[in-house]
PDB file of C-alpha atoms in Angstrom:
ATOM      1  CA  UNK N 172      -0.035   0.013   0.302  1.00  0.00           C
ATOM      2  CA  UNK N 173       2.826   2.586   0.697  1.00  0.00           C
ATOM      3  CA  UNK N 174       4.101   1.387  -2.966  1.00  0.00           C
ATOM      4  CA  UNK N 175       0.756   2.366  -4.507  1.00  0.00           C
ATOM      5  CA  UNK N 176       0.830   6.378  -2.611  1.00  0.00           C
ATOM      6  CA  UNK N 177       3.969   6.672  -3.050  1.00  0.00           C
ATOM      7  CA  UNK N 178       2.966   6.676  -7.175  1.00  0.00           C
ATOM      8  CA  UNK N 179       0.246   8.093  -6.534  1.00  0.00           C
ATOM      9  CA  UNK N 180       1.801  10.852  -4.863  1.00  0.00           C
ATOM     10  CA  UNK N 181       4.959  11.574  -7.409  1.00  0.00           C
ATOM     11  CA  UNK N 182       2.586  12.148 -10.367  1.00  0.00           C
ATOM     12  CA  UNK N 183       0.525  13.442  -8.418  1.00  0.00           C
ATOM     13  CA  UNK N 184       3.046  15.785  -8.462  1.00  0.00           C
ATOM     14  CA  UNK N 185       4.227  15.151 -11.912  1.00  0.00           C
ATOM     15  CA  UNK N 186       0.042  16.697 -12.965  1.00  0.00           C
ATOM     16  CA  UNK N 187       0.961  19.662 -10.837  1.00  0.00           C
ATOM     17  CA  UNK N 188       4.435  20.489 -11.970  1.00  0.00           C
ATOM     18  CA  UNK N 189       3.061  20.091 -15.657  1.00  0.00           C
ATOM     19  CA  UNK N 190      -0.336  22.005 -15.325  1.00  0.00           C
ATOM     20  CA  UNK N 191       1.580  25.016 -13.384  1.00  0.00           C
ATOM     21  CA  UNK N 192       4.718  25.247 -15.917  1.00  0.00           C
ATOM     22  CA  UNK N 193       1.836  24.940 -18.538  1.00  0.00           C
ATOM     23  CA  UNK N 194      -0.292  27.799 -17.617  1.00  0.00           C
ATOM     24  CA  UNK N 195       2.859  30.524 -17.030  1.00  0.00           C
ATOM     25  CA  UNK N 196       4.009  29.768 -20.642  1.00  0.00           C
ATOM     26  CA  UNK N 197       4.058  33.940 -22.277  1.00  0.00           C
ATOM     27  CA  UNK N 198       1.383  34.397 -25.104  1.00  0.00           C
ATOM     28  CA  UNK N 199       4.048  36.177 -27.151  1.00  0.00           C
ATOM     29  CA  UNK N 200       7.621  35.890 -27.877  1.00  0.00           C
ATOM     30  CA  UNK N 201       8.890  39.152 -27.342  1.00  0.00           C
ATOM     31  CA  UNK N 202       6.660  39.015 -24.285  1.00  0.00           C
ATOM     32  CA  UNK N 203       9.424  35.914 -22.721  1.00  0.00           C
ATOM     33  CA  UNK N 204      11.390  38.258 -19.901  1.00  0.00           C
ATOM     34  CA  UNK N 205      11.110  37.671 -16.175  1.00  0.00           C
ATOM     35  CA  UNK N 206      12.423  40.604 -14.232  1.00  0.00           C
ATOM     36  CA  UNK N 207      14.219  42.686 -17.026  1.00  0.00           C
ATOM     37  CA  UNK N 208      16.221  39.213 -18.524  1.00  0.00           C
ATOM     38  CA  UNK N 209      15.691  37.200 -21.392  1.00  0.00           C
ATOM     39  CA  UNK N 210      14.713  33.670 -20.894  1.00  0.00           C
ATOM     40  CA  UNK N 211      16.709  31.703 -22.377  1.00  0.00           C
ATOM     41  CA  UNK N 212      15.188  29.930 -26.422  1.00  0.00           C
ATOM     42  CA  UNK N 213      15.525  25.863 -25.442  1.00  0.00           C
ATOM     43  CA  UNK N 214      12.127  25.261 -23.617  1.00  0.00           C
ATOM     44  CA  UNK N 215      13.522  23.356 -20.518  1.00  0.00           C
ATOM     45  CA  UNK N 216      15.492  25.834 -19.799  1.00  0.00           C
ATOM     46  CA  UNK N 217      12.568  28.774 -20.491  1.00  0.00           C
ATOM     47  CA  UNK N 218      10.811  25.970 -18.065  1.00  0.00           C
ATOM     48  CA  UNK N 219      13.332  25.937 -15.271  1.00  0.00           C
ATOM     49  CA  UNK N 220      13.658  29.730 -15.349  1.00  0.00           C
ATOM     50  CA  UNK N 221      10.252  30.849 -15.351  1.00  0.00           C
ATOM     51  CA  UNK N 222       9.885  28.940 -11.952  1.00  0.00           C
ATOM     52  CA  UNK N 223       9.369  30.135  -8.237  1.00  0.00           C
ATOM     53  CA  UNK N 224       9.789  28.641  -4.568  1.00  0.00           C
ATOM     54  CA  UNK N 225       6.862  26.824  -5.115  1.00  0.00           C
ATOM     55  CA  UNK N 226       7.889  25.609  -7.980  1.00  0.00           C
ATOM     56  CA  UNK N 227      10.948  24.939  -7.256  1.00  0.00           C
ATOM     57  CA  UNK N 228      10.073  22.748  -4.273  1.00  0.00           C
ATOM     58  CA  UNK N 229       7.435  20.881  -5.861  1.00  0.00           C
ATOM     59  CA  UNK N 230       9.751  19.484  -8.483  1.00  0.00           C
ATOM     60  CA  UNK N 231      12.465  18.407  -5.638  1.00  0.00           C
ATOM     61  CA  UNK N 232       9.618  16.628  -4.045  1.00  0.00           C
ATOM     62  CA  UNK N 233       8.367  15.243  -6.548  1.00  0.00           C
ATOM     63  CA  UNK N 234      11.788  13.726  -7.354  1.00  0.00           C
ATOM     64  CA  UNK N 235      12.143  11.990  -3.756  1.00  0.00           C
ATOM     65  CA  UNK N 236       8.613  10.963  -5.043  1.00  0.00           C
ATOM     66  CA  UNK N 237      10.510   9.292  -7.765  1.00  0.00           C
ATOM     67  CA  UNK N 238      13.369   7.958  -6.313  1.00  0.00           C
ATOM     68  CA  UNK N 239      11.389   6.457  -3.553  1.00  0.00           C
ATOM     69  CA  UNK N 240       9.230   4.923  -5.626  1.00  0.00           C
ATOM     70  CA  UNK N 241      11.493   3.408  -7.642  1.00  0.00           C
ATOM     71  CA  UNK N 242      13.456   2.060  -4.902  1.00  0.00           C
ATOM     72  CA  UNK N 243      10.807   0.225  -3.277  1.00  0.00           C
ATOM     73  CA  UNK N 244       9.392  -1.174  -6.803  1.00  0.00           C
ATOM     74  CA  UNK N 245      12.699  -2.569  -6.475  1.00  0.00           C
ATOM     75  CA  UNK N 246      12.450  -3.511  -2.834  1.00  0.00           C
ATOM     76  CA  UNK N 247       9.165  -5.160  -3.797  1.00  0.00           C
ATOM     77  CA  UNK N 248      10.022  -7.052  -7.136  1.00  0.00           C
ATOM     78  CA  UNK N 249      13.310  -8.486  -5.973  1.00  0.00           C
TER      79      UNK N 249
END
């Protein structure tokens, strides 16, 4: 049951991150700057550049739950 809950929490956090990163994208490319700096052209770099402290916390939490879920799955299989 703990393993299932770990996977569910990871999927939930990943969904929230995906939704929030899509919501925060600028409507026009020329308006793509934050705090007076032009954002990078790379989509992944742009996504990480626009992260707030809450987004970083959710990202780190999702990574921790992903690692815990993978370790728990490997332990359950062997």
